Amino acid sequence: MGAIALALGGCAFAPRYALPTPSLSAKFKDATAEGAALPADEDWWRSFNDATLDNLQAQVDAANPDLAAAIASNAAQQARAEAALSGLLPNVDAVGHVTANRQSNNRPLRSANQPTYYGDNLIGAKASYEVDIWGRVRDIASSANATAEAATDALAQARLELHAELARDYIELRGLDDEAKLISDTIGIYRSAFDLTKSRLAAQIASPVDVDRAQAQLSSAEAQGSDLALRRAALENAIAALVGQSAASFTVARAARPLPLPARPRAVPADVLRRRPDVAEAERLTAAANFGVGAARANFFPRVTLIALGGTQDTGFRLFNPGNTLGAIGPTVDLPLFDAGLRQAELDIAKAGFTEAAETYRSTVLRSVKEVQDDLSALRWLAAEQRQSSTAAAAARRAADLSLTLYRDGASSYLDVVTAQSTALEAERLTIALHTRELESDVGLMLALGGGWTTPPEPAPRTIDVTPPPVQMARELTRAKP
């Protein structure tokens, strides 16, 4: 009875599974009190409230070739797991052959009445089943199943990264659109200033150097506009590739509307472990390697296989004659005796593979915590930097207005106007760039947390003021002609 129980239940040699989880703190530095860390939001990009972005993200799922390749890879791994699971059940095959054969006339011990030519025709079935006494087959199947689960997590990670890449490119493109509008409005102001200096020169109340300075300032702004157009074209092409379209025919309409900043969650390391697909993938690969050690250990013990064969055989085609039936049943045993260290080497490989997978898991967890902390810190300091930049931009606008008034009244040189206007433009561009970086850090945090979050209803989202230098400046420039 003990032998029967051993054959049916067997034992397993896989080590007790234990992950080397690093020590994690209770909370992150720089975490805010906004929102709550809840289950991942599959369509996390909707928090940016942009219909164009939502439409582009849908095209990633439908047409991105890298995502399609990841889906196919996952399907292949699921099929491999099914193939490994088949080893837990008997393998039954139909067998048969029809052959014409000739024996040698000089075959040893050949009797005179044996024919030289004869037929060998057979129809039957063959079944085999490995009795999994040591758990080898179960460990192989469990390892394959864990690997298939890891492949599913890898697919989720690939999808998450592609959506995050698209969101980053789109956010940067919209930031360039905001800058392009600012540059366009500024070029109008600089052109009016250039006309003013020419009029004052014609009236002999300005120096030729003022005209040159105004021309240089105008041309520099126009060059900046061209550079923005170049960078936007590259981002547009990158977005085309992500949504599975040809860059030659793909466009994204310009829209100088700042994207709102989404609400942000409270997050703890435990959330990272639950939410991130790459962490789940690393854990499943570690489990698969652990089962691999058990299978390698089982190879040191005898392998018992039950074989059954039945059918009918004849030299002609009287195959269904009861007298032509044949059959065989019984166990076969493979007992390892000498392999020149092959099995020990395979066990060493399996153990090293587990150690590698376990340390990779630990590294993935630490990297996950680092990435969340990086983005939380970035969002904290970018918010402070943007407040400071907005204050600087407002002051620079006022200085530009005052310097223009003083120049119009003859109380300052045009160099003061150029300096003040250039400072105001750079402050405006920095404010827009900081807002873009905040949005990109929001995407990074969503990626680091495994795909966004869900938050309670929030007040109207905060945006930045990207109004170009006051329209009053342009009006004064047009009225200040002598």
Coordinates of C-alpha atoms in Angstrom, one line a residue:
M1 CA 0.0 0.0 0.0
G2 CA 2.9 2.3 0.8
A3 CA 4.3 1.8 -2.7
I4 CA 0.9 2.5 -4.3
A5 CA 0.5 5.7 -2.3
L6 CA 4.0 6.8 -3.3
A7 CA 3.3 6.2 -6.9
L8 CA 0.0 8.1 -6.8
G9 CA 1.0 11.0 -4.5
G10 CA 4.8 10.9 -4.8
C11 CA 7.1 13.5 -3.2
A12 CA 8.6 16.6 -4.5
F13 CA 12.2 17.9 -4.2
A14 CA 11.6 21.6 -4.9
P15 CA 13.0 23.7 -2.0
R16 CA 10.6 25.6 0.2
Y17 CA 9.8 28.7 -1.6
A18 CA 11.0 31.9 0.1
L19 CA 11.6 35.3 -1.6
P20 CA 14.5 37.5 -0.6
T21 CA 12.2 40.6 -0.1
P22 CA 14.2 43.6 1.0
S23 CA 13.3 45.7 4.0
L24 CA 10.9 48.4 3.0
S25 CA 9.9 51.6 4.9
A26 CA 6.3 52.3 5.9
K27 CA 6.0 55.3 3.5
F28 CA 7.8 57.3 0.9
K29 CA 9.5 60.6 1.4
D30 CA 7.8 63.5 -0.4
A31 CA 4.4 61.7 -0.6
T32 CA 1.4 64.1 -0.7
A33 CA -2.0 63.8 1.0
E34 CA -3.9 63.9 -2.3
G35 CA -6.0 60.9 -3.4
A36 CA -5.5 57.4 -2.2
A37 CA -3.4 54.5 -3.5
L38 CA -6.1 52.2 -4.9
P39 CA -6.0 49.4 -7.5
A40 CA -4.4 50.3 -10.8
D41 CA -6.5 52.2 -13.3
E42 CA -6.2 50.5 -16.7
D43 CA -6.8 53.7 -18.6
W44 CA -4.8 55.9 -16.4
W45 CA -4.0 58.4 -19.1
R46 CA -7.6 59.6 -19.0
S47 CA -6.7 61.6 -15.9
F48 CA -5.1 64.2 -18.3
N49 CA -8.6 64.9 -19.7
D50 CA -7.4 65.1 -23.3
A51 CA -9.6 63.5 -26.0
T52 CA -6.8 63.4 -28.5
L53 CA -4.5 61.6 -26.1
D54 CA -7.3 59.1 -25.3
N55 CA -7.8 58.4 -29.0
L56 CA -4.1 57.9 -29.6
Q57 CA -3.8 55.5 -26.7
A58 CA -6.6 53.4 -28.1
Q59 CA -4.6 53.1 -31.3
V60 CA -1.7 51.7 -29.4
D61 CA -3.8 48.7 -28.3
A62 CA -5.2 48.2 -31.7
A63 CA -2.2 48.8 -34.0
N64 CA 1.2 48.9 -32.2
P65 CA 3.4 46.2 -33.7
D66 CA 5.6 45.9 -30.6
L67 CA 2.5 45.2 -28.5
A68 CA 1.2 42.7 -31.1
A69 CA 4.6 40.9 -30.9
A70 CA 4.4 40.8 -27.1
I71 CA 0.9 39.4 -27.3
A72 CA 2.1 36.6 -29.6
S73 CA 5.1 35.9 -27.3
N74 CA 2.7 35.6 -24.4
A75 CA 0.5 33.2 -26.4
A76 CA 3.5 31.1 -27.2
Q77 CA 4.5 30.8 -23.5
Q78 CA 0.9 29.8 -22.6
A79 CA 1.1 27.1 -25.2
R80 CA 4.4 25.9 -23.7
A81 CA 2.8 25.7 -20.3
E82 CA 0.0 23.6 -21.8
A83 CA 2.6 21.3 -23.3
A84 CA 4.3 20.8 -20.0
L85 CA 1.0 20.1 -18.2
S86 CA 0.4 17.3 -20.7
G87 CA 3.1 15.3 -19.0
L88 CA 0.8 14.8 -16.0
L89 CA -1.5 12.6 -18.0
P90 CA -0.9 9.4 -20.1
N91 CA 0.2 9.8 -23.7
V92 CA -1.8 7.7 -26.1
D93 CA -0.9 7.3 -29.8
A94 CA -2.3 5.2 -32.6
V95 CA 0.4 3.2 -34.4
G96 CA 0.4 1.3 -37.6
H97 CA 2.5 0.4 -40.6
V98 CA 2.3 -1.5 -43.9
T99 CA 5.7 -2.8 -45.1
A100 CA 7.1 -5.2 -47.7
N101 CA 10.3 -6.8 -46.6
R102 CA 13.0 -9.1 -48.0
Q103 CA 15.3 -11.2 -46.0
S104 CA 18.9 -12.1 -47.1
N105 CA 19.3 -15.5 -48.6
N106 CA 22.3 -16.0 -46.3
R107 CA 20.7 -14.9 -43.1
P108 CA 22.1 -16.9 -40.2
L109 CA 19.8 -19.7 -39.0
R110 CA 17.4 -19.2 -41.8
S111 CA 15.3 -22.3 -42.4
A112 CA 14.5 -23.6 -45.8
N113 CA 10.7 -23.0 -45.5
Q114 CA 11.0 -19.3 -44.5
P115 CA 10.0 -17.0 -47.3
T116 CA 12.5 -14.5 -48.6
Y117 CA 9.7 -11.9 -49.1
Y118 CA 7.1 -11.2 -46.5
G119 CA 4.7 -8.5 -45.4
D120 CA 4.5 -6.9 -41.9
N121 CA 1.3 -5.0 -41.4
L122 CA 0.2 -3.6 -38.0
I123 CA -2.6 -1.5 -36.5
G124 CA -2.8 -0.7 -32.8
A125 CA -2.4 1.8 -30.1
K126 CA 0.4 2.6 -27.7
A127 CA 0.1 4.4 -24.3
S128 CA 2.8 5.6 -21.9
Y129 CA 2.7 7.3 -18.5
E130 CA 5.5 8.4 -16.3
V131 CA 4.7 7.5 -12.7
D132 CA 5.7 10.8 -11.0
I133 CA 7.1 9.3 -7.8
W134 CA 9.6 12.1 -7.2
G135 CA 7.6 15.0 -8.4
R136 CA 9.8 15.6 -11.4
V137 CA 6.9 16.0 -13.9
R138 CA 4.9 18.1 -11.5
D139 CA 7.9 20.4 -10.9
I140 CA 8.4 20.8 -14.6
A141 CA 4.7 21.6 -15.1
S142 CA 4.7 24.0 -12.2
S143 CA 7.8 25.8 -13.5
A144 CA 6.2 26.1 -16.9
N145 CA 3.0 27.4 -15.4
A146 CA 4.9 30.0 -13.4
T147 CA 6.8 31.0 -16.5
A148 CA 3.5 31.5 -18.3
E149 CA 2.2 33.7 -15.6
A150 CA 5.4 35.7 -15.8
A151 CA 4.8 36.1 -19.5
T152 CA 1.4 37.5 -18.8
D153 CA 2.9 40.0 -16.4
A154 CA 5.6 40.8 -19.0
L155 CA 2.8 41.6 -21.5
A156 CA 1.2 43.9 -19.0
Q157 CA 4.5 45.7 -18.4
A158 CA 5.1 46.1 -22.2
R159 CA 1.6 47.6 -22.6
L160 CA 2.1 49.9 -19.7
E161 CA 5.5 51.1 -21.0
L162 CA 4.2 51.7 -24.5
H163 CA 1.3 53.8 -23.2
A164 CA 3.6 55.7 -20.9
E165 CA 6.0 56.4 -23.8
L166 CA 3.1 57.7 -25.9
A167 CA 1.9 59.9 -23.0
R168 CA 5.4 61.4 -22.5
D169 CA 5.8 62.1 -26.3
Y170 CA 2.3 63.7 -26.4
I171 CA 2.9 65.8 -23.3
E172 CA 6.2 67.0 -24.7
L173 CA 4.5 67.8 -28.0
R174 CA 1.8 69.8 -26.3
G175 CA 4.5 71.6 -24.4
L176 CA 6.1 72.6 -27.6
D177 CA 2.8 73.8 -28.9
D178 CA 2.5 76.1 -25.9
E179 CA 6.0 77.4 -26.5
A180 CA 5.3 77.8 -30.2
K181 CA 2.3 80.0 -29.4
L182 CA 4.4 82.0 -27.0
I183 CA 7.1 82.5 -29.6
S184 CA 4.6 83.4 -32.3
D185 CA 3.0 86.1 -30.1
T186 CA 6.5 87.3 -29.1
I187 CA 7.6 87.5 -32.7
G188 CA 4.6 89.9 -33.3
I189 CA 5.7 92.1 -30.4
Y190 CA 9.4 92.0 -31.6
R191 CA 8.3 92.9 -35.1
S192 CA 6.4 95.9 -33.8
A193 CA 9.4 96.9 -31.8
F194 CA 11.6 96.6 -34.9
D195 CA 9.3 98.9 -36.8
L196 CA 9.3 101.3 -33.9
T197 CA 13.2 101.5 -33.9
K198 CA 13.2 102.1 -37.7
S199 CA 10.7 104.9 -37.3
R200 CA 12.7 106.5 -34.5
L201 CA 15.8 106.2 -36.6
A202 CA 14.1 107.9 -39.5
A203 CA 13.1 110.7 -37.2
Q204 CA 16.7 110.9 -36.0
I205 CA 15.8 110.2 -32.4
A206 CA 17.3 106.7 -32.2
S207 CA 20.7 105.2 -33.0
P208 CA 21.2 102.7 -35.8
V209 CA 22.4 100.2 -33.2
D210 CA 18.8 100.1 -31.9
V211 CA 17.6 98.9 -35.2
D212 CA 20.3 96.2 -35.3
R213 CA 19.4 95.1 -31.8
A214 CA 15.7 94.9 -32.7
Q215 CA 16.5 93.0 -35.9
A216 CA 18.8 90.5 -34.0
Q217 CA 16.1 90.0 -31.3
L218 CA 13.4 89.4 -33.9
S219 CA 15.5 87.0 -36.0
S220 CA 16.6 85.1 -32.9
A221 CA 12.9 84.6 -31.9
E222 CA 12.1 83.4 -35.4
A223 CA 15.0 80.9 -35.2
Q224 CA 13.7 79.6 -31.9
G225 CA 10.3 79.1 -33.6
S226 CA 12.0 77.0 -36.4
D227 CA 13.8 74.9 -33.8
L228 CA 10.5 74.2 -32.0
A229 CA 8.9 73.1 -35.3
L230 CA 11.8 70.7 -35.9
R231 CA 11.5 69.1 -32.4
R232 CA 7.7 68.9 -32.8
A233 CA 8.1 67.0 -36.2
A234 CA 10.3 64.4 -34.5
L235 CA 7.8 63.9 -31.7
E236 CA 5.0 63.6 -34.2
N237 CA 6.9 60.9 -36.1
A238 CA 7.6 59.1 -32.8
I239 CA 3.9 59.1 -32.0
A240 CA 3.1 57.8 -35.5
A241 CA 5.3 54.7 -34.9
L242 CA 3.7 54.1 -31.5
V243 CA 0.2 54.1 -32.9
G244 CA 1.2 51.9 -35.9
Q245 CA 0.9 54.5 -38.6
S246 CA 3.3 55.8 -41.3
A247 CA 5.0 59.0 -40.2
A248 CA 4.8 60.2 -43.8
S249 CA 1.0 60.6 -43.6
F250 CA 0.4 61.1 -39.8
T251 CA -0.2 64.5 -38.1
V252 CA -1.4 65.7 -34.7
A253 CA -3.3 69.0 -34.9
R254 CA -1.7 71.8 -33.0
A255 CA -3.4 72.8 -29.7
A256 CA -1.8 75.3 -27.3
R257 CA -3.9 74.3 -24.3
P258 CA -2.0 73.4 -21.2
L259 CA -2.9 69.9 -19.9
P260 CA -4.1 69.8 -16.3
L261 CA -2.1 68.2 -13.6
P262 CA -3.8 65.1 -12.3
A263 CA -4.4 64.4 -8.6
R264 CA -1.6 62.4 -7.0
P265 CA -1.9 59.4 -4.6
R266 CA -0.5 58.4 -1.3
A267 CA 1.7 55.4 -2.0
V268 CA 3.6 52.9 0.1
P269 CA 6.1 50.2 -1.0
A270 CA 3.4 47.5 -0.5
D271 CA 1.4 49.1 -3.3
V272 CA 4.4 48.8 -5.6
L273 CA 4.6 45.0 -4.9
R274 CA 1.0 44.5 -5.7
R275 CA 0.6 46.8 -8.7
R276 CA 3.7 46.6 -10.8
P277 CA 3.7 44.0 -13.5
D278 CA 7.5 43.8 -13.7
V279 CA 7.7 43.0 -9.9
A280 CA 5.0 40.3 -10.4
E281 CA 7.0 38.9 -13.4
A282 CA 10.2 38.8 -11.4
E283 CA 8.4 36.9 -8.6
R284 CA 6.9 34.3 -11.0
L285 CA 10.3 33.7 -12.7
T286 CA 11.8 33.1 -9.2
A287 CA 9.0 30.6 -8.5
A288 CA 9.7 28.9 -11.8
A289 CA 13.4 28.6 -11.0
N290 CA 12.5 27.1 -7.6
F291 CA 10.5 24.4 -9.3
G292 CA 13.4 23.9 -11.7
V293 CA 15.6 22.9 -8.7
G294 CA 13.1 20.3 -7.7
A295 CA 13.0 18.8 -11.2
A296 CA 16.8 18.7 -11.3
R297 CA 17.0 16.9 -8.0
A298 CA 14.5 14.3 -9.1
N299 CA 16.7 13.4 -12.0
F300 CA 19.0 11.6 -9.6
F301 CA 16.3 9.0 -8.9
P302 CA 14.8 6.1 -11.0
R303 CA 12.3 7.1 -13.6
V304 CA 9.4 4.7 -13.9
T305 CA 7.2 4.6 -17.0
L306 CA 4.1 2.4 -17.6
I307 CA 3.9 1.2 -21.2
A308 CA 0.9 -0.5 -22.8
L309 CA 0.7 -1.7 -26.4
G310 CA -2.2 -3.4 -28.2
G311 CA -3.3 -4.1 -31.7
T312 CA -3.3 -6.6 -34.5
Q313 CA -0.5 -7.8 -36.9
D314 CA -0.4 -9.9 -40.0
T315 CA 1.8 -10.6 -43.0
G316 CA -1.1 -9.8 -45.2
F317 CA -4.3 -7.8 -44.5
R318 CA -6.2 -10.2 -42.3
L319 CA -5.6 -7.8 -39.5
F320 CA -8.9 -8.3 -37.7
N321 CA -8.5 -12.0 -37.3
P322 CA -8.7 -12.8 -33.6
G323 CA -5.6 -14.8 -33.8
N324 CA -3.5 -11.9 -35.0
T325 CA -4.0 -9.7 -31.9
L326 CA -0.9 -8.7 -29.9
G327 CA -0.4 -6.8 -26.7
A328 CA 2.2 -5.8 -24.1
I329 CA 2.0 -4.0 -20.7
G330 CA 4.4 -3.3 -17.9
P331 CA 6.7 -0.8 -16.4
T332 CA 10.1 0.3 -17.6
V333 CA 12.7 1.7 -15.2
D334 CA 15.6 4.1 -16.0
L335 CA 18.1 3.9 -13.2
P336 CA 20.9 6.5 -13.4
L337 CA 24.3 4.9 -12.7
F338 CA 27.0 7.0 -14.4
D339 CA 26.7 10.2 -16.3
A340 CA 30.1 11.8 -15.8
G341 CA 28.6 14.6 -13.6
L342 CA 25.8 15.6 -16.0
R343 CA 23.0 15.5 -13.4
Q344 CA 25.0 17.3 -10.8
A345 CA 25.9 20.0 -13.3
E346 CA 22.2 20.4 -14.2
L347 CA 21.4 20.7 -10.5
D348 CA 24.1 23.4 -10.0
I349 CA 22.7 25.3 -13.0
A350 CA 19.2 25.1 -11.5
K351 CA 20.4 26.4 -8.1
A352 CA 22.3 29.2 -9.7
G353 CA 19.3 30.1 -11.8
F354 CA 17.2 30.3 -8.7
T355 CA 19.7 32.6 -7.0
E356 CA 19.9 34.8 -10.1
A357 CA 16.1 35.0 -10.3
A358 CA 15.7 35.7 -6.6
E359 CA 18.3 38.5 -6.7
T360 CA 16.7 39.9 -9.8
Y361 CA 13.4 40.0 -7.9
R362 CA 15.0 41.8 -5.0
S363 CA 16.7 44.3 -7.4
T364 CA 13.3 44.9 -9.1
V365 CA 11.6 45.7 -5.8
L366 CA 14.4 48.1 -4.8
R367 CA 14.3 49.7 -8.3
S368 CA 10.5 50.1 -8.0
V369 CA 10.8 51.9 -4.7
K370 CA 13.5 54.1 -6.1
E371 CA 11.5 55.0 -9.2
V372 CA 8.4 55.9 -7.1
Q373 CA 10.6 58.0 -4.7
D374 CA 12.3 59.7 -7.7
D375 CA 9.0 60.8 -9.2
L376 CA 7.5 61.9 -5.9
S377 CA 10.6 64.0 -5.2
A378 CA 10.6 65.4 -8.7
L379 CA 7.0 66.4 -8.4
R380 CA 7.6 68.1 -5.0
W381 CA 10.5 70.2 -6.2
L382 CA 9.1 70.9 -9.6
A383 CA 6.0 72.4 -8.0
A384 CA 8.2 74.6 -5.9
E385 CA 10.3 75.6 -8.9
Q386 CA 7.3 76.4 -11.0
R387 CA 5.9 78.7 -8.3
Q388 CA 9.2 80.5 -8.2
S389 CA 9.4 80.6 -12.0
S390 CA 5.9 82.0 -12.2
T391 CA 6.8 84.8 -9.8
A392 CA 9.9 85.5 -11.9
A393 CA 7.9 85.6 -15.1
A394 CA 5.4 88.1 -13.7
A395 CA 8.3 90.3 -12.5
A396 CA 10.0 90.0 -15.9
R397 CA 6.8 91.1 -17.7
R398 CA 6.5 94.1 -15.5
A399 CA 10.1 95.0 -16.1
A400 CA 9.6 94.6 -19.9
D401 CA 6.6 97.0 -19.8
L402 CA 8.5 99.5 -17.8
S403 CA 11.6 99.4 -19.9
L404 CA 9.5 99.9 -23.0
T405 CA 7.8 102.9 -21.5
L406 CA 11.1 104.4 -20.5
Y407 CA 12.5 103.9 -24.0
R408 CA 9.4 105.5 -25.6
D409 CA 9.9 108.5 -23.3
G410 CA 13.6 108.6 -24.1
A411 CA 14.6 107.8 -20.6
S412 CA 16.5 104.5 -21.4
S413 CA 18.3 102.8 -24.2
Y414 CA 16.9 100.1 -26.4
L415 CA 19.4 97.7 -24.9
D416 CA 17.4 97.8 -21.7
V417 CA 14.3 96.9 -23.7
V418 CA 16.0 94.0 -25.3
T419 CA 17.4 92.7 -22.1
A420 CA 14.0 93.0 -20.3
Q421 CA 12.1 91.4 -23.2
S422 CA 14.5 88.5 -23.5
T423 CA 14.4 87.9 -19.8
A424 CA 10.6 87.9 -19.9
L425 CA 10.5 85.4 -22.8
E426 CA 13.0 83.0 -21.2
A427 CA 11.0 83.1 -17.9
E428 CA 7.8 82.4 -19.8
R429 CA 9.4 79.5 -21.6
L430 CA 10.8 78.1 -18.4
T431 CA 7.4 78.2 -16.8
I432 CA 6.0 76.1 -19.7
A433 CA 8.9 73.7 -19.6
L434 CA 8.5 73.2 -15.9
H435 CA 4.8 72.4 -16.4
T436 CA 5.7 69.9 -19.1
R437 CA 8.3 68.3 -16.7
E438 CA 5.6 68.0 -14.0
L439 CA 3.3 66.2 -16.4
E440 CA 6.1 63.9 -17.5
S441 CA 6.9 63.1 -13.8
D442 CA 3.2 62.4 -13.3
V443 CA 3.4 59.8 -16.1
G444 CA 6.6 58.5 -14.5
L445 CA 4.8 58.1 -11.2
M446 CA 1.9 56.3 -12.9
L447 CA 4.4 53.9 -14.5
A448 CA 6.3 53.4 -11.3
L449 CA 3.1 52.5 -9.4
G450 CA 2.1 50.0 -12.1
G451 CA -0.5 52.0 -14.0
G452 CA -2.1 55.0 -12.5
W453 CA -4.6 55.3 -9.6
T454 CA -8.1 56.2 -8.8
T455 CA -8.9 59.3 -6.7
P456 CA -12.0 61.0 -5.3
P457 CA -13.5 63.9 -7.2
E458 CA -11.2 66.9 -7.2
P459 CA -11.8 70.7 -7.7
A460 CA -11.1 72.2 -11.1
P461 CA -7.5 71.1 -12.0
R462 CA -4.7 73.6 -11.6
T463 CA -3.1 74.9 -14.8
I464 CA -0.4 77.4 -15.5
D465 CA -0.7 80.7 -17.0
V466 CA 1.0 80.7 -20.4
T467 CA -0.2 84.1 -21.5
P468 CA 2.4 85.8 -23.6
P469 CA 3.8 89.2 -22.5
P470 CA 0.8 91.5 -22.0
V471 CA -1.1 92.7 -25.1
Q472 CA -0.7 96.2 -23.6
M473 CA 3.0 96.0 -24.7
A474 CA 2.1 95.6 -28.3
R475 CA -0.5 98.4 -28.1
E476 CA 2.2 100.8 -26.7
L477 CA 4.6 99.7 -29.4
T478 CA 2.1 100.6 -32.1
R479 CA 1.2 103.9 -30.5
A480 CA 4.7 105.0 -29.7
K481 CA 5.7 105.8 -33.3
P482 CA 6.7 109.5 -33.6

